[in-house]
mmCIF file of C-alpha atoms and ligand atoms in Angstrom:
data_model
loop_
_atom_site.group_PDB
_atom_site.id
_atom_site.type_symbol
_atom_site.label_atom_id
_atom_site.label_comp_id
_atom_site.label_asym_id
_atom_site.label_seq_id
_atom_site.Cartn_x
_atom_site.Cartn_y
_atom_site.Cartn_z
ATOM 1 C CA MET A 11 9.487 17.999 -7.619
ATOM 2 C CA THR A 12 8.153 15.752 -10.233
ATOM 3 C CA SER A 13 6.293 15.893 -13.165
ATOM 4 C CA PRO A 14 2.828 14.975 -13.620
ATOM 5 C CA GLN A 15 3.193 11.992 -16.211
ATOM 6 C CA GLN A 16 5.771 10.295 -13.551
ATOM 7 C CA HIS A 17 5.222 6.302 -13.448
ATOM 8 C CA VAL A 18 6.737 5.724 -9.895
ATOM 9 C CA PHE A 19 5.184 7.544 -6.689
ATOM 10 C CA GLY A 20 5.715 8.003 -3.017
ATOM 11 C CA PRO A 21 6.863 6.307 -1.549
ATOM 12 C CA VAL A 22 2.537 6.876 -0.118
ATOM 13 C CA PRO A 23 2.026 5.095 3.591
ATOM 14 C CA SER A 24 -0.505 2.245 3.237
ATOM 15 C CA ARG A 25 -2.179 0.581 5.475
ATOM 16 C CA ARG A 26 -1.013 -2.727 4.666
ATOM 17 C CA LEU A 27 2.839 -2.232 3.438
ATOM 18 C CA GLY A 28 4.105 -0.261 5.059
ATOM 19 C CA ARG A 29 5.807 2.888 3.082
ATOM 20 C CA SER A 30 5.315 2.091 -0.405
ATOM 21 C CA LEU A 31 6.622 2.553 -3.622
ATOM 22 C CA GLY A 32 3.568 2.940 -6.005
ATOM 23 C CA VAL A 33 4.204 2.128 -10.151
ATOM 24 C CA ASP A 34 1.315 3.136 -12.405
ATOM 25 C CA LEU A 35 1.200 1.236 -15.047
ATOM 26 C CA VAL A 36 -1.695 2.239 -17.564
ATOM 27 C CA PRO A 37 -2.855 5.734 -17.974
ATOM 28 C CA PHE A 38 -5.439 7.215 -15.812
ATOM 29 C CA LYS A 39 -8.596 5.170 -15.215
ATOM 30 C CA THR A 40 -7.322 2.823 -17.972
ATOM 31 C CA CYS A 41 -9.320 -0.338 -16.624
ATOM 32 C CA SER A 42 -11.087 -3.618 -17.094
ATOM 33 C CA TYR A 43 -13.877 -2.784 -14.306
ATOM 34 C CA ASP A 44 -15.467 0.491 -13.236
ATOM 35 C CA CYS A 45 -16.266 -0.552 -9.449
ATOM 36 C CA ILE A 46 -19.263 1.888 -8.227
ATOM 37 C CA TYR A 47 -16.944 2.246 -5.151
ATOM 38 C CA CYS A 48 -13.551 3.564 -7.390
ATOM 39 C CA GLN A 49 -11.814 6.227 -5.285
ATOM 40 C CA LEU A 50 -10.424 7.356 -8.939
ATOM 41 C CA GLY A 51 -13.381 8.115 -10.519
ATOM 42 C CA ARG A 52 -15.495 7.019 -13.577
ATOM 43 C CA THR A 53 -13.134 4.700 -16.075
ATOM 44 C CA THR A 54 -12.221 6.430 -19.168
ATOM 45 C CA ASN A 55 -10.750 3.883 -20.795
ATOM 46 C CA LYS A 56 -12.750 0.134 -20.105
ATOM 47 C CA THR A 57 -10.500 -2.394 -21.776
ATOM 48 C CA THR A 58 -9.367 -5.908 -21.392
ATOM 49 C CA GLU A 59 -6.773 -5.071 -24.192
ATOM 50 C CA ARG A 60 -3.125 -5.554 -22.577
ATOM 51 C CA GLN A 61 -0.666 -3.187 -24.410
ATOM 52 C CA GLU A 62 3.043 -1.634 -23.458
ATOM 53 C CA TRP A 63 0.545 1.246 -22.281
ATOM 54 C CA VAL A 64 3.874 2.994 -20.750
ATOM 55 C CA GLN A 65 7.458 2.494 -22.014
ATOM 56 C CA LEU A 66 9.259 -0.010 -20.319
ATOM 57 C CA ASP A 67 12.579 1.430 -19.977
ATOM 58 C CA GLU A 68 10.987 5.094 -18.467
ATOM 59 C CA VAL A 69 9.556 2.943 -16.093
ATOM 60 C CA LEU A 70 12.922 1.281 -15.114
ATOM 61 C CA ALA A 71 15.095 4.643 -15.010
ATOM 62 C CA GLU A 72 12.818 6.432 -12.410
ATOM 63 C CA LEU A 73 12.005 3.004 -10.244
ATOM 64 C CA ARG A 74 16.118 3.434 -9.720
ATOM 65 C CA ASP A 75 16.106 7.202 -9.006
ATOM 66 C CA LYS A 76 13.086 6.368 -6.568
ATOM 67 C CA LEU A 77 15.280 3.263 -4.746
ATOM 68 C CA SER A 78 17.137 5.006 -2.652
ATOM 69 C CA THR A 79 13.843 5.956 -0.497
ATOM 70 C CA ARG A 80 14.380 2.668 0.663
ATOM 71 C CA PRO A 81 10.632 1.861 0.965
ATOM 72 C CA ASP A 82 9.187 -1.391 2.204
ATOM 73 C CA TYR A 83 7.344 -2.831 -0.904
ATOM 74 C CA ILE A 84 7.899 -1.870 -4.981
ATOM 75 C CA THR A 85 4.081 -1.515 -5.346
ATOM 76 C CA LEU A 86 2.609 -1.962 -9.160
ATOM 77 C CA SER A 87 -1.194 -0.131 -8.727
ATOM 78 C CA GLY A 88 -1.967 3.382 -10.045
ATOM 79 C CA SER A 89 -4.489 4.532 -11.831
ATOM 80 C CA GLY A 90 -5.792 2.181 -13.531
ATOM 81 C CA GLU A 91 -5.684 -2.263 -13.902
ATOM 82 C CA PRO A 92 -1.772 -2.690 -13.979
ATOM 83 C CA THR A 93 -2.419 -6.383 -15.498
ATOM 84 C CA LEU A 94 -3.525 -4.443 -18.323
ATOM 85 C CA PHE A 95 0.451 -3.285 -19.190
ATOM 86 C CA SER A 96 1.623 -6.620 -21.318
ATOM 87 C CA ARG A 97 5.261 -6.417 -19.638
ATOM 88 C CA THR A 98 4.100 -6.801 -16.153
ATOM 89 C CA GLY A 99 6.111 -9.946 -15.971
ATOM 90 C CA GLU A 100 9.672 -8.876 -18.089
ATOM 91 C CA LEU A 101 9.232 -4.861 -15.156
ATOM 92 C CA ILE A 102 8.926 -7.918 -11.691
ATOM 93 C CA ASP A 103 12.148 -9.961 -13.636
ATOM 94 C CA ALA A 104 13.999 -6.273 -13.690
ATOM 95 C CA ILE A 105 12.991 -5.169 -10.441
ATOM 96 C CA LYS A 106 14.172 -8.254 -8.951
ATOM 97 C CA GLY A 107 17.750 -7.739 -10.489
ATOM 98 C CA MET A 108 17.718 -4.458 -9.134
ATOM 99 C CA THR A 109 16.803 -4.939 -5.350
ATOM 100 C CA GLU A 110 15.761 -6.711 -2.427
ATOM 101 C CA VAL A 111 12.862 -4.433 -1.513
ATOM 102 C CA PRO A 112 9.314 -7.161 -2.411
ATOM 103 C CA VAL A 113 7.302 -6.596 -5.095
ATOM 104 C CA ALA A 114 3.499 -6.155 -4.890
ATOM 105 C CA VAL A 115 0.300 -6.191 -7.228
ATOM 106 C CA LEU A 116 -2.633 -4.838 -6.164
ATOM 107 C CA THR A 117 -5.063 -5.893 -9.026
ATOM 108 C CA ASN A 118 -8.970 -6.258 -9.665
ATOM 109 C CA GLY A 119 -8.051 -9.607 -10.955
ATOM 110 C CA SER A 120 -10.137 -9.817 -13.419
ATOM 111 C CA LEU A 121 -7.639 -11.359 -16.109
ATOM 112 C CA LEU A 122 -6.430 -14.859 -14.074
ATOM 113 C CA TRP A 123 -7.890 -16.396 -16.301
ATOM 114 C CA GLN A 124 -5.365 -15.429 -18.999
ATOM 115 C CA PRO A 125 -2.423 -17.699 -18.712
ATOM 116 C CA GLU A 126 -0.230 -15.915 -19.721
ATOM 117 C CA VAL A 127 -1.148 -13.465 -16.942
ATOM 118 C CA ARG A 128 -0.614 -15.598 -14.537
ATOM 119 C CA ARG A 129 2.687 -16.718 -15.569
ATOM 120 C CA GLU A 130 3.826 -13.109 -15.741
ATOM 121 C CA LEU A 131 3.126 -12.110 -11.282
ATOM 122 C CA ARG A 132 4.100 -15.244 -10.690
ATOM 123 C CA ALA A 133 7.654 -13.930 -9.955
ATOM 124 C CA ALA A 134 5.699 -11.466 -7.870
ATOM 125 C CA ASP A 135 6.433 -11.813 -4.008
ATOM 126 C CA LEU A 136 2.823 -10.827 -2.916
ATOM 127 C CA VAL A 137 -0.408 -10.503 -4.904
ATOM 128 C CA VAL A 138 -3.622 -9.126 -3.646
ATOM 129 C CA PRO A 139 -6.391 -9.569 -5.863
ATOM 130 C CA SER A 140 -10.018 -7.959 -5.330
ATOM 131 C CA LEU A 141 -13.523 -10.212 -4.897
ATOM 132 C CA ASP A 142 -16.446 -7.920 -4.215
ATOM 133 C CA ALA A 143 -19.246 -10.160 -5.003
ATOM 134 C CA GLY A 144 -20.489 -13.538 -4.518
ATOM 135 C CA ASP A 145 -22.635 -14.010 -7.972
ATOM 136 C CA GLU A 146 -22.872 -12.345 -10.969
ATOM 137 C CA MET A 147 -25.746 -9.869 -10.510
ATOM 138 C CA ARG A 148 -23.501 -7.784 -7.715
ATOM 139 C CA TYR A 149 -20.727 -8.529 -9.710
ATOM 140 C CA ARG A 150 -21.924 -6.582 -12.601
ATOM 141 C CA HIS A 151 -23.598 -3.927 -10.187
ATOM 142 C CA ILE A 152 -20.072 -3.323 -8.488
ATOM 143 C CA ASN A 153 -17.864 -4.067 -10.233
ATOM 144 C CA ARG A 154 -19.168 -3.291 -13.433
ATOM 145 C CA PRO A 155 -16.418 -5.165 -15.410
ATOM 146 C CA CYS A 156 -15.911 -4.914 -19.207
ATOM 147 C CA GLU A 157 -18.394 -7.445 -20.771
ATOM 148 C CA SER A 158 -16.560 -10.290 -22.096
ATOM 149 C CA ILE A 159 -15.710 -11.230 -18.216
ATOM 150 C CA SER A 160 -18.204 -13.105 -16.777
ATOM 151 C CA PHE A 161 -18.396 -13.798 -13.225
ATOM 152 C CA GLU A 162 -17.548 -17.316 -13.266
ATOM 153 C CA LYS A 163 -14.365 -17.024 -15.356
ATOM 154 C CA MET A 164 -12.589 -14.293 -13.233
ATOM 155 C CA LEU A 165 -13.797 -16.258 -10.073
ATOM 156 C CA GLU A 166 -11.839 -19.745 -12.039
ATOM 157 C CA GLY A 167 -8.821 -16.955 -12.482
ATOM 158 C CA LEU A 168 -8.412 -16.384 -8.795
ATOM 159 C CA ILE A 169 -8.772 -20.132 -8.579
ATOM 160 C CA LEU A 170 -6.052 -21.448 -10.542
ATOM 161 C CA PHE A 171 -3.655 -18.400 -9.586
ATOM 162 C CA ARG A 172 -3.602 -20.051 -5.872
ATOM 163 C CA SER A 173 -2.540 -23.066 -7.475
ATOM 164 C CA GLU A 174 0.592 -21.861 -9.548
ATOM 165 C CA PHE A 175 1.875 -19.406 -6.800
ATOM 166 C CA SER A 176 4.061 -19.708 -4.507
ATOM 167 C CA GLY A 177 4.004 -16.117 -2.762
ATOM 168 C CA ALA A 178 1.537 -14.290 -0.251
ATOM 169 C CA TYR A 179 -1.901 -13.934 -1.733
ATOM 170 C CA TRP A 180 -4.190 -11.795 0.116
ATOM 171 C CA LEU A 181 -7.388 -11.338 -0.530
ATOM 172 C CA GLU A 182 -9.510 -7.888 -0.559
ATOM 173 C CA VAL A 183 -13.074 -8.192 -0.374
ATOM 174 C CA PHE A 184 -14.708 -4.858 -0.564
ATOM 175 C CA LEU A 185 -18.100 -4.629 1.097
ATOM 176 C CA LEU A 186 -20.522 -1.710 0.361
ATOM 177 C CA ALA A 187 -23.839 -0.912 2.159
ATOM 178 C CA GLY A 188 -27.031 -1.744 0.657
ATOM 179 C CA TYR A 189 -24.978 -4.487 -1.757
ATOM 180 C CA THR A 190 -22.712 -6.859 0.041
ATOM 181 C CA ALA A 191 -23.024 -6.024 3.564
ATOM 182 C CA ILE A 192 -25.400 -8.399 4.389
ATOM 183 C CA GLU A 193 -25.274 -11.962 5.627
ATOM 184 C CA ALA A 194 -26.528 -13.638 2.403
ATOM 185 C CA GLU A 195 -24.127 -11.752 0.712
ATOM 186 C CA VAL A 196 -21.024 -12.726 2.650
ATOM 187 C CA GLY A 197 -21.668 -16.448 3.267
ATOM 188 C CA LYS A 198 -21.667 -16.241 -0.544
ATOM 189 C CA LEU A 199 -18.572 -14.406 -0.253
ATOM 190 C CA ALA A 200 -17.426 -16.944 2.045
ATOM 191 C CA GLU A 201 -18.074 -19.726 -0.087
ATOM 192 C CA CYS A 202 -15.810 -18.244 -2.729
ATOM 193 C CA VAL A 203 -13.152 -17.702 -0.671
ATOM 194 C CA LYS A 204 -12.885 -21.560 0.261
ATOM 195 C CA ARG A 205 -12.514 -22.221 -3.199
ATOM 196 C CA ILE A 206 -9.392 -19.371 -3.508
ATOM 197 C CA ARG A 207 -7.547 -20.521 -0.618
ATOM 198 C CA PRO A 208 -6.056 -17.327 -0.281
ATOM 199 C CA ASP A 209 -3.337 -16.813 2.450
ATOM 200 C CA ARG A 210 -5.772 -13.825 3.887
ATOM 201 C CA VAL A 211 -8.961 -12.069 3.926
ATOM 202 C CA GLN A 212 -9.026 -8.629 3.990
ATOM 203 C CA LEU A 213 -12.267 -6.276 4.592
ATOM 204 C CA ASN A 214 -12.188 -3.421 3.637
ATOM 205 C CA THR A 215 -15.038 -0.574 2.658
ATOM 206 C CA VAL A 216 -15.700 3.214 1.749
ATOM 207 C CA THR A 217 -13.055 5.362 3.524
ATOM 208 C CA ARG A 218 -12.508 7.628 0.501
ATOM 209 C CA PRO A 219 -15.035 9.681 -1.610
ATOM 210 C CA PRO A 220 -16.270 6.833 -4.670
ATOM 211 C CA ALA A 221 -17.486 7.213 -7.784
ATOM 212 C CA ASP A 222 -21.073 7.191 -7.405
ATOM 213 C CA ALA A 223 -22.398 8.528 -4.151
ATOM 214 C CA PHE A 224 -24.816 5.683 -3.968
ATOM 215 C CA ALA A 225 -21.931 3.284 -2.355
ATOM 216 C CA GLU A 226 -21.875 3.169 0.725
ATOM 217 C CA ALA A 227 -19.791 2.786 4.121
ATOM 218 C CA VAL A 228 -20.408 0.070 6.314
ATOM 219 C CA ALA A 229 -20.057 0.722 9.992
ATOM 220 C CA PRO A 230 -17.224 -0.376 11.800
ATOM 221 C CA GLU A 231 -19.667 -2.778 14.201
ATOM 222 C CA ALA A 232 -21.159 -4.240 11.083
ATOM 223 C CA MET A 233 -17.659 -4.974 9.580
ATOM 224 C CA ALA A 234 -16.467 -6.689 12.275
ATOM 225 C CA ARG A 235 -19.596 -8.814 12.584
ATOM 226 C CA LEU A 236 -19.309 -9.865 8.962
ATOM 227 C CA ALA A 237 -16.096 -10.965 9.202
ATOM 228 C CA ALA A 238 -16.481 -13.390 11.745
ATOM 229 C CA LEU A 239 -18.880 -14.560 8.615
ATOM 230 C CA PHE A 240 -15.622 -15.828 6.766
ATOM 231 C CA THR A 241 -13.352 -19.407 8.093
ATOM 232 C CA PRO A 242 -10.984 -18.327 8.927
ATOM 233 C CA PRO A 243 -12.347 -14.889 10.326
ATOM 234 C CA ALA A 244 -11.808 -11.867 7.693
ATOM 235 C CA GLU A 245 -9.455 -9.154 8.553
ATOM 236 C CA VAL A 246 -10.973 -5.846 8.645
ATOM 237 C CA ILE A 247 -7.792 -3.801 6.912
ATOM 238 C CA ALA A 248 -7.069 -1.201 10.063
ATOM 239 C CA ASP A 249 -6.992 2.156 10.288
ATOM 240 C CA TYR A 250 -4.492 3.962 8.275
ATOM 241 C CA ARG A 251 -4.150 7.274 9.880
ATOM 242 C CA GLY A 252 -0.945 6.276 12.411
ATOM 243 C CA VAL A 253 0.858 5.398 9.223
ATOM 244 C CA HIS A 254 0.099 8.773 7.914
ATOM 245 C CA GLY A 255 0.774 11.002 10.585
ATOM 246 C CA GLN A 256 4.908 9.790 9.508
ATOM 247 C CA SER A 257 6.401 13.224 9.241
ATOM 248 C CA ASP A 258 7.775 12.485 5.730
ATOM 249 C CA PHE A 259 4.423 12.642 4.490
ATOM 250 C CA ALA A 260 3.760 16.143 6.451
ATOM 251 C CA ALA A 261 5.418 18.165 4.379
ATOM 252 C CA GLY A 262 3.202 17.114 0.863
ATOM 253 C CA ARG A 263 0.042 17.652 3.087
ATOM 254 C CA GLU A 264 0.773 21.714 4.285
ATOM 255 C CA GLU A 265 1.519 22.461 1.279
ATOM 256 C CA ILE A 266 -1.980 20.849 -0.504
ATOM 257 C CA LEU A 267 -3.931 22.680 2.316
ATOM 258 C CA ASN A 268 -2.014 25.653 1.149
ATOM 259 C CA MET A 269 -3.353 25.345 -2.498
ATOM 260 C CA LEU A 270 -6.766 24.723 -0.742
ATOM 261 C CA ARG A 271 -7.181 27.569 0.992
ATOM 262 C CA ARG A 272 -6.552 29.553 -2.285
ATOM 263 C CA ARG A 273 -9.603 27.560 -3.864
ATOM 264 C CA PRO A 274 -12.001 24.461 -3.935
ATOM 265 C CA CYS A 275 -9.705 21.905 -6.318
ATOM 266 C CA SER A 276 -10.605 18.221 -7.314
ATOM 267 C CA VAL A 277 -7.796 15.952 -6.937
ATOM 268 C CA GLU A 278 -6.900 16.048 -10.261
ATOM 269 C CA ASP A 279 -6.428 19.943 -10.527
ATOM 270 C CA VAL A 280 -4.065 19.660 -6.934
ATOM 271 C CA ALA A 281 -2.431 16.308 -8.873
ATOM 272 C CA HIS A 282 -1.172 19.112 -11.908
ATOM 273 C CA GLY A 283 -0.933 21.822 -9.923
ATOM 274 C CA LEU A 284 1.604 20.544 -7.920
ATOM 275 C CA GLY A 285 3.799 18.244 -9.849
ATOM 276 C CA LEU A 286 2.268 15.160 -7.734
ATOM 277 C CA HIS A 287 0.950 11.632 -8.193
ATOM 278 C CA ILE A 288 -3.122 11.205 -7.921
ATOM 279 C CA ASN A 289 -2.238 8.537 -5.510
ATOM 280 C CA GLU A 290 -0.314 10.696 -3.337
ATOM 281 C CA VAL A 291 -2.751 13.644 -3.441
ATOM 282 C CA ILE A 292 -5.322 10.708 -2.892
ATOM 283 C CA LYS A 293 -4.009 9.739 0.368
ATOM 284 C CA HIS A 294 -2.834 13.454 1.674
ATOM 285 C CA VAL A 295 -6.575 14.486 1.044
ATOM 286 C CA GLU A 296 -8.141 11.657 2.809
ATOM 287 C CA GLU A 297 -6.499 12.594 6.006
ATOM 288 C CA LEU A 298 -6.756 16.030 6.013
ATOM 289 C CA ASN A 299 -10.639 15.026 5.480
ATOM 290 C CA ALA A 300 -10.542 12.543 8.391
ATOM 291 C CA GLN A 301 -8.806 16.150 10.506
ATOM 292 C CA GLY A 302 -11.561 17.888 8.965
ATOM 293 C CA LEU A 303 -9.377 20.625 7.852
ATOM 294 C CA VAL A 304 -10.694 20.233 4.286
ATOM 295 C CA GLU A 305 -14.038 18.836 3.099
ATOM 296 C CA PRO A 306 -15.533 18.168 0.154
ATOM 297 C CA SER A 307 -18.101 19.001 -2.111
ATOM 298 C CA LEU A 308 -19.792 17.466 -5.835
ATOM 299 C CA SER A 309 -20.691 20.030 -8.672
ATOM 300 C CA GLY A 310 -21.191 19.304 -11.819
ATOM 301 C CA GLY A 311 -19.943 15.738 -10.976
ATOM 302 C CA ILE A 312 -17.039 16.198 -9.509
ATOM 303 C CA LEU A 313 -16.257 16.048 -6.347
ATOM 304 C CA TYR A 314 -13.894 19.480 -5.253
ATOM 305 C CA TYR A 315 -12.351 19.947 -1.498
ATOM 306 C CA ARG A 316 -12.021 23.286 -0.129
ATOM 307 C CA ALA A 317 -10.045 23.867 3.209
ATOM 308 C CA VAL A 318 -12.057 24.412 6.087
ATOM 309 C CA GLU A 319 -11.179 27.904 7.906
HETATM 310 S S1 SF4 B 27 -11.516 0.489 -8.026
HETATM 311 FE FE1 SF4 B 27 -10.072 -0.530 -8.870
HETATM 312 S S2 SF4 B 27 -10.924 -1.932 -10.447
HETATM 313 FE FE2 SF4 B 27 -12.312 -0.979 -9.130
HETATM 314 S S3 SF4 B 27 -12.273 0.718 -11.343
HETATM 315 FE FE3 SF4 B 27 -11.271 1.798 -9.670
HETATM 316 S S4 SF4 B 27 -9.161 1.285 -10.357
HETATM 317 FE FE4 SF4 B 27 -10.617 0.139 -11.777
#
């Protein structure tokens, strides 16, 4: 069993990346955004300060131990914004010296206007930034960024990185009912995409309990219709359940279900109780929820899960 302070977790099943070995480079909810749809809850440390939030040596030692799990990707993501880790470039170089497993970075993209951040990500194989709004007002409503990051500054970073990065560049667009899931807003997003020139655009929506209850999912038919407004059409990220059905992930799920049969728990309670990384617990809980085996309930602003008998 692993410790709750672990920096490397999984492999976890990923809709896009197969079996993904996650690397967490910042303390829980250290992020430059506080997105209304965040599956990890509200941001507790909203910052643009880049520093060595975790020990690079410790991360590398954990990674070395986990390479025997033969992941499809090593993914810098986790419980906040990975580019806030000031030694991301050194980390990627060290991983490249250790294995041929490709490195992906899932980022909110908010710091790509900084030349050193762009330089540090250049050695990655795949970079997936987010773009959730087509103007300043909706950007502030949805992503709730640090004051100092304007919409134009963020967008400029996404555009500049494309011109300097030769790896795969996929843009994730998270659509929300009542905010951006209408033609006029998607039209603005599509204009931004023309300027960014990513290799792919992937549309996503709420599939997990969000930070704020007013972040609402977009129905599948509407997602398909809105995807067609991009040129070329965007791809709606496929259902993940097939991946979650893989037997290597069944054991952890059973353990979580047993815990939730005893008492209702938040994902953090489960992570601490079972010594799992919070992102791993989220993956399992969303699968159990989809199967109708657990149900969420909100109490005192915290989302708890209980087993359905
Ligand atoms: S969704 Fe990502 S970028 Fe947004 S608050 Fe959560 S961790 Fe930060």
